[in-house]
Coordinates of C-alpha atoms and ligand atoms in Angstrom, one line a residue:
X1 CA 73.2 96.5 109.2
X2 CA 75.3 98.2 106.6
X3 CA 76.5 96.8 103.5
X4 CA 80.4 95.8 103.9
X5 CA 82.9 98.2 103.0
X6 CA 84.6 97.3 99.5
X7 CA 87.9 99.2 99.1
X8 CA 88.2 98.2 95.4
X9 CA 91.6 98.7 93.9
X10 CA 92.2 100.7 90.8
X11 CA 92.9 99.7 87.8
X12 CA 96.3 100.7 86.0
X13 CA 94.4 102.5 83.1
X14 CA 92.3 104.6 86.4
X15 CA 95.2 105.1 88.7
X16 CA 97.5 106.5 85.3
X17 CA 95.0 108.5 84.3
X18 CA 94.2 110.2 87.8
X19 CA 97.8 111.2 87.7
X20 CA 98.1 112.1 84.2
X21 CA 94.9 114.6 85.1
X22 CA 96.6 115.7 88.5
X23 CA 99.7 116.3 86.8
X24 CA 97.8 119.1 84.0
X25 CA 96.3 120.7 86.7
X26 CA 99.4 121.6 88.7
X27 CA 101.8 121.4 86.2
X28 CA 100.5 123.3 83.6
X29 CA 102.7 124.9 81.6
X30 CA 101.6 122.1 78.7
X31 CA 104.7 119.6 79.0
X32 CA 103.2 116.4 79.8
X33 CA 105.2 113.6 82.4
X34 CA 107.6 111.2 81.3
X35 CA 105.6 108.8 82.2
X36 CA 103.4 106.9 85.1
X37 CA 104.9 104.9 87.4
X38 CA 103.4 102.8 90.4
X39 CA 103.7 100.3 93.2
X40 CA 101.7 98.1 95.1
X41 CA 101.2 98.0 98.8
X42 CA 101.4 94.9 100.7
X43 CA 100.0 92.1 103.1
X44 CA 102.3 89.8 105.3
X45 CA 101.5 86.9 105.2
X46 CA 103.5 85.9 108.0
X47 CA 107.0 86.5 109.5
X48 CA 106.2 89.9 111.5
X49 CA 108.5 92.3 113.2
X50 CA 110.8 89.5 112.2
X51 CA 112.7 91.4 109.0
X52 CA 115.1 94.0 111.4
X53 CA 115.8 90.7 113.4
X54 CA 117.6 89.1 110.0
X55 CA 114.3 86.5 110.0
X56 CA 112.2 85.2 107.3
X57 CA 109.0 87.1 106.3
X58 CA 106.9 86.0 103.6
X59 CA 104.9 88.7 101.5
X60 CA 102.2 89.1 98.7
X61 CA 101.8 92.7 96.8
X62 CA 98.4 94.1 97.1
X63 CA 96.3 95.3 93.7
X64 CA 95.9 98.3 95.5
X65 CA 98.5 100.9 93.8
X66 CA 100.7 104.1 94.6
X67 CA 101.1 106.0 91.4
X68 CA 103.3 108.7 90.4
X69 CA 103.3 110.7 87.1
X70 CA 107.2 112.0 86.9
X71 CA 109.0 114.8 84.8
X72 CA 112.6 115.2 85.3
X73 CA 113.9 118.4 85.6
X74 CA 117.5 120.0 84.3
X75 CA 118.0 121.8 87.4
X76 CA 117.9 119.9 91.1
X77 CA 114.4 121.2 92.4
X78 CA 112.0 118.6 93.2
X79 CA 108.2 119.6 93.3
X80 CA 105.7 117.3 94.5
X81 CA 102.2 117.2 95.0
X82 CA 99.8 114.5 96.6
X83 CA 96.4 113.6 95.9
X84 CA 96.6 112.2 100.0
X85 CA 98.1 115.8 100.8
X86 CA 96.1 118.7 99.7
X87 CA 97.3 122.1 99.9
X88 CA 100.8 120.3 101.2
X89 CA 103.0 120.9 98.1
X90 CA 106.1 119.8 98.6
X91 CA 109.6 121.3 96.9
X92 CA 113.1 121.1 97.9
X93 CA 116.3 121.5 96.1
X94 CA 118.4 117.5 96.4
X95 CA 121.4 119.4 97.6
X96 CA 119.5 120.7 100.5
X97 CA 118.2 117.3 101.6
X98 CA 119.9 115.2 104.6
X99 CA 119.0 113.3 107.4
X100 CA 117.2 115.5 109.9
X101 CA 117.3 118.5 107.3
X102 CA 113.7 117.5 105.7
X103 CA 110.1 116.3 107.2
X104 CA 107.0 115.9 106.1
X105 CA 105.5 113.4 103.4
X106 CA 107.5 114.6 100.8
X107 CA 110.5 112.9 102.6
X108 CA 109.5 109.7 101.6
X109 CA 110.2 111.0 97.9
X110 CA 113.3 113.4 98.2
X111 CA 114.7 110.7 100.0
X112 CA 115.0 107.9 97.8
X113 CA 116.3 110.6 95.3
X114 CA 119.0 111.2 98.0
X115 CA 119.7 107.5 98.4
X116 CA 120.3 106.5 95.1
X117 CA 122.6 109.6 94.9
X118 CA 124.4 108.1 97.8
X119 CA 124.8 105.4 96.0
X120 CA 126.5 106.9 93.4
X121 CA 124.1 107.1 91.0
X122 CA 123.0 110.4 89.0
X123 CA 119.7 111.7 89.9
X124 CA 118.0 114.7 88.5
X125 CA 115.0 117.2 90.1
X126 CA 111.8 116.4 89.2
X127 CA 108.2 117.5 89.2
X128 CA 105.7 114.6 90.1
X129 CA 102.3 114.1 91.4
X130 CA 100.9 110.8 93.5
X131 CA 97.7 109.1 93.7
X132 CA 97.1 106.1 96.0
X133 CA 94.4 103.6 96.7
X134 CA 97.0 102.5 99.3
X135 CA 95.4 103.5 103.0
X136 CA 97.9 105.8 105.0
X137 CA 99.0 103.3 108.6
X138 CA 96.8 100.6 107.3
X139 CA 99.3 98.3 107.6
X140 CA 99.6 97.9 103.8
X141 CA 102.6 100.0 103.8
X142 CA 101.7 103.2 101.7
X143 CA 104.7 104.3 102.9
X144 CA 106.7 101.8 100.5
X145 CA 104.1 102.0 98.0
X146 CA 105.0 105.7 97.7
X147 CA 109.1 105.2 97.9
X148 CA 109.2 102.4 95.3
X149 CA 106.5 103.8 92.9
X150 CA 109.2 107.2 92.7
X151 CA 112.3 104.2 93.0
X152 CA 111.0 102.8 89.7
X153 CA 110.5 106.3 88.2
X154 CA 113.6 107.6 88.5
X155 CA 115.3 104.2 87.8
X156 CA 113.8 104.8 84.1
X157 CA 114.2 108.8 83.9
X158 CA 118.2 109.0 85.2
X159 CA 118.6 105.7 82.9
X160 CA 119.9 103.5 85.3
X161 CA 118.1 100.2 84.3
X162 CA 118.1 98.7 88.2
X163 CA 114.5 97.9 87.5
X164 CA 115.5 95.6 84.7
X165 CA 116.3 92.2 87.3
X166 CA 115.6 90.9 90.7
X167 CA 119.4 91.9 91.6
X168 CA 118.4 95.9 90.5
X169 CA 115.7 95.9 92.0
X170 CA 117.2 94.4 95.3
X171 CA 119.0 97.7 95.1
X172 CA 116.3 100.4 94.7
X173 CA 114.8 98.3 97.5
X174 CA 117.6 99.0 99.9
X175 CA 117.8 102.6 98.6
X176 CA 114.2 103.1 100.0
X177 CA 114.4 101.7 102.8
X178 CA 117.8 104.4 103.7
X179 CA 114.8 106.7 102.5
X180 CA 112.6 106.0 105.1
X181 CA 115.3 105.3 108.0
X182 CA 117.6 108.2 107.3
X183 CA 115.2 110.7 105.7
X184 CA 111.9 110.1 106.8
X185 CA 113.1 108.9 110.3
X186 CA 111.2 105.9 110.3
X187 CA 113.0 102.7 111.6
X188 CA 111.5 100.1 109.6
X189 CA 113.2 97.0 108.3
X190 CA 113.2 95.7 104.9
X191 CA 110.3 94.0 104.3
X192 CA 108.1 96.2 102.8
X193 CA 110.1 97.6 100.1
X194 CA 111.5 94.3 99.1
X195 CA 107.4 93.1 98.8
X196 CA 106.9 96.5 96.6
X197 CA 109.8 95.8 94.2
X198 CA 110.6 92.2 94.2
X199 CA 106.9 90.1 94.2
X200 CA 105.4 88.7 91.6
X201 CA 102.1 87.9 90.7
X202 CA 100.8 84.8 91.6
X203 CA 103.3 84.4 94.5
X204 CA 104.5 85.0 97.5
X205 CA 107.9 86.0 98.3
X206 CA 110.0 84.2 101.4
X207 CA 112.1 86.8 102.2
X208 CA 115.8 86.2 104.4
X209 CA 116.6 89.9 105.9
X210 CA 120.3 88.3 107.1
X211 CA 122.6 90.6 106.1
X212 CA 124.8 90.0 103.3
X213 CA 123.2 87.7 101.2
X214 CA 123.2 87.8 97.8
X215 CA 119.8 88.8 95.8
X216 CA 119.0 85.0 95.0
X217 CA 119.4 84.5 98.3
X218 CA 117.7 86.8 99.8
X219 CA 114.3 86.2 98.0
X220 CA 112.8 83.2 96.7
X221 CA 109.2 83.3 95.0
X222 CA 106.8 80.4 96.4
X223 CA 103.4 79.9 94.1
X224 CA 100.3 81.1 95.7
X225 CA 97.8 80.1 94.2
X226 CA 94.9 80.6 95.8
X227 CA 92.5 80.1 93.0
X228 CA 93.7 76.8 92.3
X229 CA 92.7 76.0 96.3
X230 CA 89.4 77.6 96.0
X231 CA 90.7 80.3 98.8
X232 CA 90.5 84.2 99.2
X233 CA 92.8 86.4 100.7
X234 CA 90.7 89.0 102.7
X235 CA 92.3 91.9 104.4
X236 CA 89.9 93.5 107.0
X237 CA 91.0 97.3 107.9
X238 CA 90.1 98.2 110.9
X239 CA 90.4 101.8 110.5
X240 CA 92.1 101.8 113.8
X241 CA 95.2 103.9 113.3
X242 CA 98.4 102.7 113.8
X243 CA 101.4 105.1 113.9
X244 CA 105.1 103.8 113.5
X245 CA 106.9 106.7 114.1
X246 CA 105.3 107.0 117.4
X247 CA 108.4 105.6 119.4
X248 CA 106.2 101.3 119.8
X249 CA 108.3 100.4 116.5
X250 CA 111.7 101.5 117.4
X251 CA 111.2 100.2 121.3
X252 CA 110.5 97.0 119.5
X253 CA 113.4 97.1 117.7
X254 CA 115.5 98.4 120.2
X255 CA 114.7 95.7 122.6
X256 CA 115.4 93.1 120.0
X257 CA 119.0 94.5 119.5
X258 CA 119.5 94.6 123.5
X259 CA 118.9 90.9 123.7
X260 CA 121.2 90.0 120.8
X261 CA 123.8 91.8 122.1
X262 CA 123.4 90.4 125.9
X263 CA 123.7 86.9 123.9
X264 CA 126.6 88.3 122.3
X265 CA 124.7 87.8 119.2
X266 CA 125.0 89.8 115.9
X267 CA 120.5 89.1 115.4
X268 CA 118.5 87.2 117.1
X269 CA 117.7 85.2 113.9
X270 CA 121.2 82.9 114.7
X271 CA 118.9 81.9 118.0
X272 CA 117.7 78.7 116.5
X273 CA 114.3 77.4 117.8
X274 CA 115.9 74.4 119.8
X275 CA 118.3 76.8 121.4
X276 CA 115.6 79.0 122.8
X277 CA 115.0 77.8 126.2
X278 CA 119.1 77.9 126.7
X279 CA 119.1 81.9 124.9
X280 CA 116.1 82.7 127.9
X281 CA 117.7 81.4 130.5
X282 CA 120.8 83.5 129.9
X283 CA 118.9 86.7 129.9
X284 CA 116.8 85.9 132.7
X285 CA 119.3 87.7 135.1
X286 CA 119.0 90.9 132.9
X287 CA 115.4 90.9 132.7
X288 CA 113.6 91.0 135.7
X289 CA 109.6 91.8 134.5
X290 CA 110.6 89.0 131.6
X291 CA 110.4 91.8 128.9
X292 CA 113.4 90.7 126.9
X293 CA 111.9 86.8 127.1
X294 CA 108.7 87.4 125.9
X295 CA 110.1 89.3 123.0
X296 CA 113.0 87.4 121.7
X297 CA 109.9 84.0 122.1
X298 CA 107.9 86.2 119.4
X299 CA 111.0 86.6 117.2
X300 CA 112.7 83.0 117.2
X301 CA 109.1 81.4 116.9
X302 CA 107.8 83.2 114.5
X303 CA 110.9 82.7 112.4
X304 CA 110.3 79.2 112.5
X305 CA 106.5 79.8 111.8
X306 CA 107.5 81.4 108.4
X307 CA 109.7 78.8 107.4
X308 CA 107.0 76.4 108.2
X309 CA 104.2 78.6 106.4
X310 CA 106.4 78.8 103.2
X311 CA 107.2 74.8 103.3
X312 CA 103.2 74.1 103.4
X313 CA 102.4 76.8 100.3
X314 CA 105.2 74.9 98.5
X315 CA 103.9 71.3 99.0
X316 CA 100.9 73.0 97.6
X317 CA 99.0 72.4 101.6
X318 CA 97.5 76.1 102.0
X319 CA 94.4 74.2 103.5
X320 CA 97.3 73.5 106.0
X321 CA 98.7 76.8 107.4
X322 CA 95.6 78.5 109.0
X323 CA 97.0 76.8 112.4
X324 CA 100.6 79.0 111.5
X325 CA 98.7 82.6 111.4
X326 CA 96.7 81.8 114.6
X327 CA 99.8 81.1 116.6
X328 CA 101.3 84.4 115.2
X329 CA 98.1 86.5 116.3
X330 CA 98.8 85.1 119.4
X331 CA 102.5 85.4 119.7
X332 CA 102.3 89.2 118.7
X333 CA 99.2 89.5 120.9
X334 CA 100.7 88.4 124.1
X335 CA 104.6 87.9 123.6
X336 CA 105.3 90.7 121.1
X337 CA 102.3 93.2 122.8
X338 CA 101.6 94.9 119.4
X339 CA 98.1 94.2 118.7
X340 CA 94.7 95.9 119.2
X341 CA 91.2 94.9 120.5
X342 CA 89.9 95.9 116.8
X343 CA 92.8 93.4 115.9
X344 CA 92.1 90.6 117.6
X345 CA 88.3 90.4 117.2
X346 CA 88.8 90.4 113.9
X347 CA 90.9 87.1 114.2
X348 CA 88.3 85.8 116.7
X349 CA 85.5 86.5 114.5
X350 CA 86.4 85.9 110.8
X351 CA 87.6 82.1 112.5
X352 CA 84.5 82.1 114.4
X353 CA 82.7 82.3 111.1
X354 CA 85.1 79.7 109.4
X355 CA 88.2 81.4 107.9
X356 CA 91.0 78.8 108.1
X357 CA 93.5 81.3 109.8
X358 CA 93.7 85.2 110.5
X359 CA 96.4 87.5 112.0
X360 CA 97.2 90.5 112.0
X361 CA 99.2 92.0 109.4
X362 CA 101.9 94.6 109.6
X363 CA 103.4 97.1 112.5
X364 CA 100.2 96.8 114.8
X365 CA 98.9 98.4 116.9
X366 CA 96.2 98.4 114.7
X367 CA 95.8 98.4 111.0
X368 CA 95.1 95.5 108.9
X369 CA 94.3 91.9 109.8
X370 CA 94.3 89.1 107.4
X371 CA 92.0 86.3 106.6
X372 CA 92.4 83.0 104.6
X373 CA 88.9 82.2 104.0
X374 CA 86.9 79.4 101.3
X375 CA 85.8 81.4 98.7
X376 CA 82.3 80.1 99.8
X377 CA 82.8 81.5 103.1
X378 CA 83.5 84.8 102.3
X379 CA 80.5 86.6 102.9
X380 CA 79.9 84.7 106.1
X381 CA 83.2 86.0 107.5
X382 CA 82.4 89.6 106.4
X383 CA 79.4 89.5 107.7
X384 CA 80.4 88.3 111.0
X385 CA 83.6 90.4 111.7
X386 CA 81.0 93.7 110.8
X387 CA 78.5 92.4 113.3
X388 CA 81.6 91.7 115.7
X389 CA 82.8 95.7 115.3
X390 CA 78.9 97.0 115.1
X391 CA 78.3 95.0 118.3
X392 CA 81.9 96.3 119.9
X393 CA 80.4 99.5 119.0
X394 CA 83.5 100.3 116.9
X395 CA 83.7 101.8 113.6
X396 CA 82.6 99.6 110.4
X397 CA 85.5 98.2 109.0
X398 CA 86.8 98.6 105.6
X399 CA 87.5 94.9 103.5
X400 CA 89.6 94.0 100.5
X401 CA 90.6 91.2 98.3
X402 CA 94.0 90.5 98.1
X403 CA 95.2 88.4 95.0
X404 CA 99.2 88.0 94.9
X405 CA 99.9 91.1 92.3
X406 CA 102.5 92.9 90.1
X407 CA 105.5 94.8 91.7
X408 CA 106.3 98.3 91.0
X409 CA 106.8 99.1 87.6
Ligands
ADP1 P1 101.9 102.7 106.3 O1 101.7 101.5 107.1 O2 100.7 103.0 105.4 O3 103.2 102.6 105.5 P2 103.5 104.7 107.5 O4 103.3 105.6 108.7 O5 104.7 103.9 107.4 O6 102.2 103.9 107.3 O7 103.5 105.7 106.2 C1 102.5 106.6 106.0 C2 103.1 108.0 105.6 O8 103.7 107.8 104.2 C3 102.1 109.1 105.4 O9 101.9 109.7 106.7 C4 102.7 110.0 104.4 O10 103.7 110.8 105.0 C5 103.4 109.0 103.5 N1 102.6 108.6 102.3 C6 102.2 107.4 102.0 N2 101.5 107.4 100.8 C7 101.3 108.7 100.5 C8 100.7 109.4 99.4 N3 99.9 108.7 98.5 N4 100.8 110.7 99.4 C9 101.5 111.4 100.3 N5 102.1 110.8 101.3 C10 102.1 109.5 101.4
MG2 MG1 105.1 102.2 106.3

């Protein structure tokens, strides 16, 4: 067989001066960019599809890195280019950009522009160029990776200072995630933009999505050390593509906001785990294939998960949790019905080959799954989840490390 896969991420110095290079090319009337921003993708560790439910998730940032070299511009054009979209230049004037009035990837840019104007901040046009070692529907959220990267850019170029504290950054977070709801049209919670902007490296973040709450909180940084337990963090990408605008994500959601409001419920996160037989039995009458209770079991449980996850990593008992990420696999597998087959054998055969837990990570429906693996077990479990796929006759999957890392900056 094949050597594994490595994705390696970049390092800062590569990823700036990829953009800086980009930028000449395209830009080159001989002014250089204000600067180089970027953000990091992410991995959940658990707490999934639980975020537009007002639940807990709990993060890490990836090391891999969207990057964006930024100008700002005296007039309100914005030009855009993309290492990931060749020949797609993208330009628009800001005026000109509403929900429904823009599409393609360059939505993801104009609108956090258009967000933070909303929000009654100043925003000028700008010229910028990305670069991303940040898969596209990997379940690592590139699509965060590309919104904060430009949040943090224009944060510094229109002077705002938001990037400055947890309580800014709170708020570029919720101006990208209007970005991708209202612009882009994707219905995503808040999870991944809060991981892009608000982790730390070295931890995790345990995120509360109830709406309302103040930045303290909303996020609370747990240590994650995984060097000090003698564990990896292994993402395995299955190359399986997932696609969350493809109507799955916003069923989901949908459905979730159905049952809340049959329980006369503002989220289904006040559904506390005791209460749970009590909240099925009163939708029972409304739900005669049991679509509504196998849903709102994935959502209540896995809130409770998360809140036991993040308990363990805190008494410092990550040897402890693998037990947590298996009983997620299988609540998304069979309750939440958002995994793959690529999905699950990775779970079955990274804990087959000894990894203390695995999940997947992310939307579903393919995409990333996640492994917590003994350092000295790590090329066991790569080497069985590749023999697993080359056996499935699937394509060889792709494998990362994923160290807790920097936010966007
Ligand atoms: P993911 O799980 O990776 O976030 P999404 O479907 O949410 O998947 O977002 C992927 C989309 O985000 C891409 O199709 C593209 O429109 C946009 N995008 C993300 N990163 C980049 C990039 N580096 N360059 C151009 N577009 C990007
Ligand atoms: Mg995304």
């Amino acid at each position: 067989m094949t050597s594994p896969d490595w994705l390696e991420s970049w390092s800062t110095e590569e990823g700036a001066h990829r953009v800086e290079m980009l930028f000449a090319e395209v830009f080159d009337d001989g002014d250089a960019p204000d600067g180089v921003w970027s953000a990091p993708g992410r991995v959940n560790l658990i707490g999934e599809h639980t975020d537009y439910n007002a639940g807990l998730c709990l993060p890490t940032a990836l090391p891999h890195r969207t990057y964006v070299a930024l100008r700002r511009r005296d007039d309100d054009v914005v030009r855009l280019v993309s290492a990931q979209a060749p020949g797609q230049e993208w330009t628009t004037r800001l005026a000109d950009v509403a929900p429904g009035a823009v599409s393609g990837w360059g939505s993801y840019v104009a609108g956090v522009a258009w967000a933070l104007a909303q929000a009654g901040h100043a925003v000028p046009g700008f010229d910028a160029v990305v670069d991303s070692c940040v898969p596209f529907g990997a379940g690592l959220s590139s699509s965060a990776a590309l919104e904060c990267a430009v949040a943090v850019a224009l944060d510094e170029v229109a002077g705002l200072g938001l990037a400055a504290d947890d309580a800014g950054r709170a708020e570029l977070a919720a101006a990208c995630v209007r970005a991708e709801n209202e612009i882009a049209g994707a219905p995503t919670g808040g999870l991944d933009q809060a991981a892009s902007l608000r982790c730390s490296e070295g931890h995790a973040l345990l995120l509360d999505c109830r709406p309302g709450l103040s930045p303290l909180e909303s996020a609370t940084p747990v240590p994650f050390d995984l060097e000090a337990a003698d564990l990896t963090l292994l993402v395995v990408d299955t190359r399986a593509e997932h696609q969350l605008v493809d109507g799955q994500y916003a069923e989901r959601r949908a459905t979730c906001e159905k049952a809340a409001e049959l329980l006369g419920l503002s989220a289904l996160r006040e559904i506390p785990a005791r209460s749970l037989p009590g909240a099925l039995d009163a939708l029972a009458p409304h739900d005669p294939d049991g679509v509504l209770r196998r849903r709102v079991q994935h959502v209540v449980t896995e809130i409770e998960r998360t809140a036991e996850f993040a308990d363990l990593v805190r008494a410092g008992r990550l040897d402890d949790v693998g037990p947590l990420m298996l009983a997620s696999h299988a609540s998304l597998q069979l309750d939440y019905e958002v995994s793959a087959r690529e999905l699950d054998l990775v779970v079955e055969a990274a804990t087959r080959a000894g990894a203390l837990g695995a999940r997947m990570t992310g939307g579903g429906f393919g995409g990333s799954a996640i492994a917590l693996v003994r350092k000295d077990d790590v090329d066991a479990v790569v080497a069985t989840v590749q023999a697993a796929f080359d056996d499935a006759g699937l394509r060889a999957p792709g494998f990362r490390l994923a160290p807790p890392s920097a936010p966007a900056a």
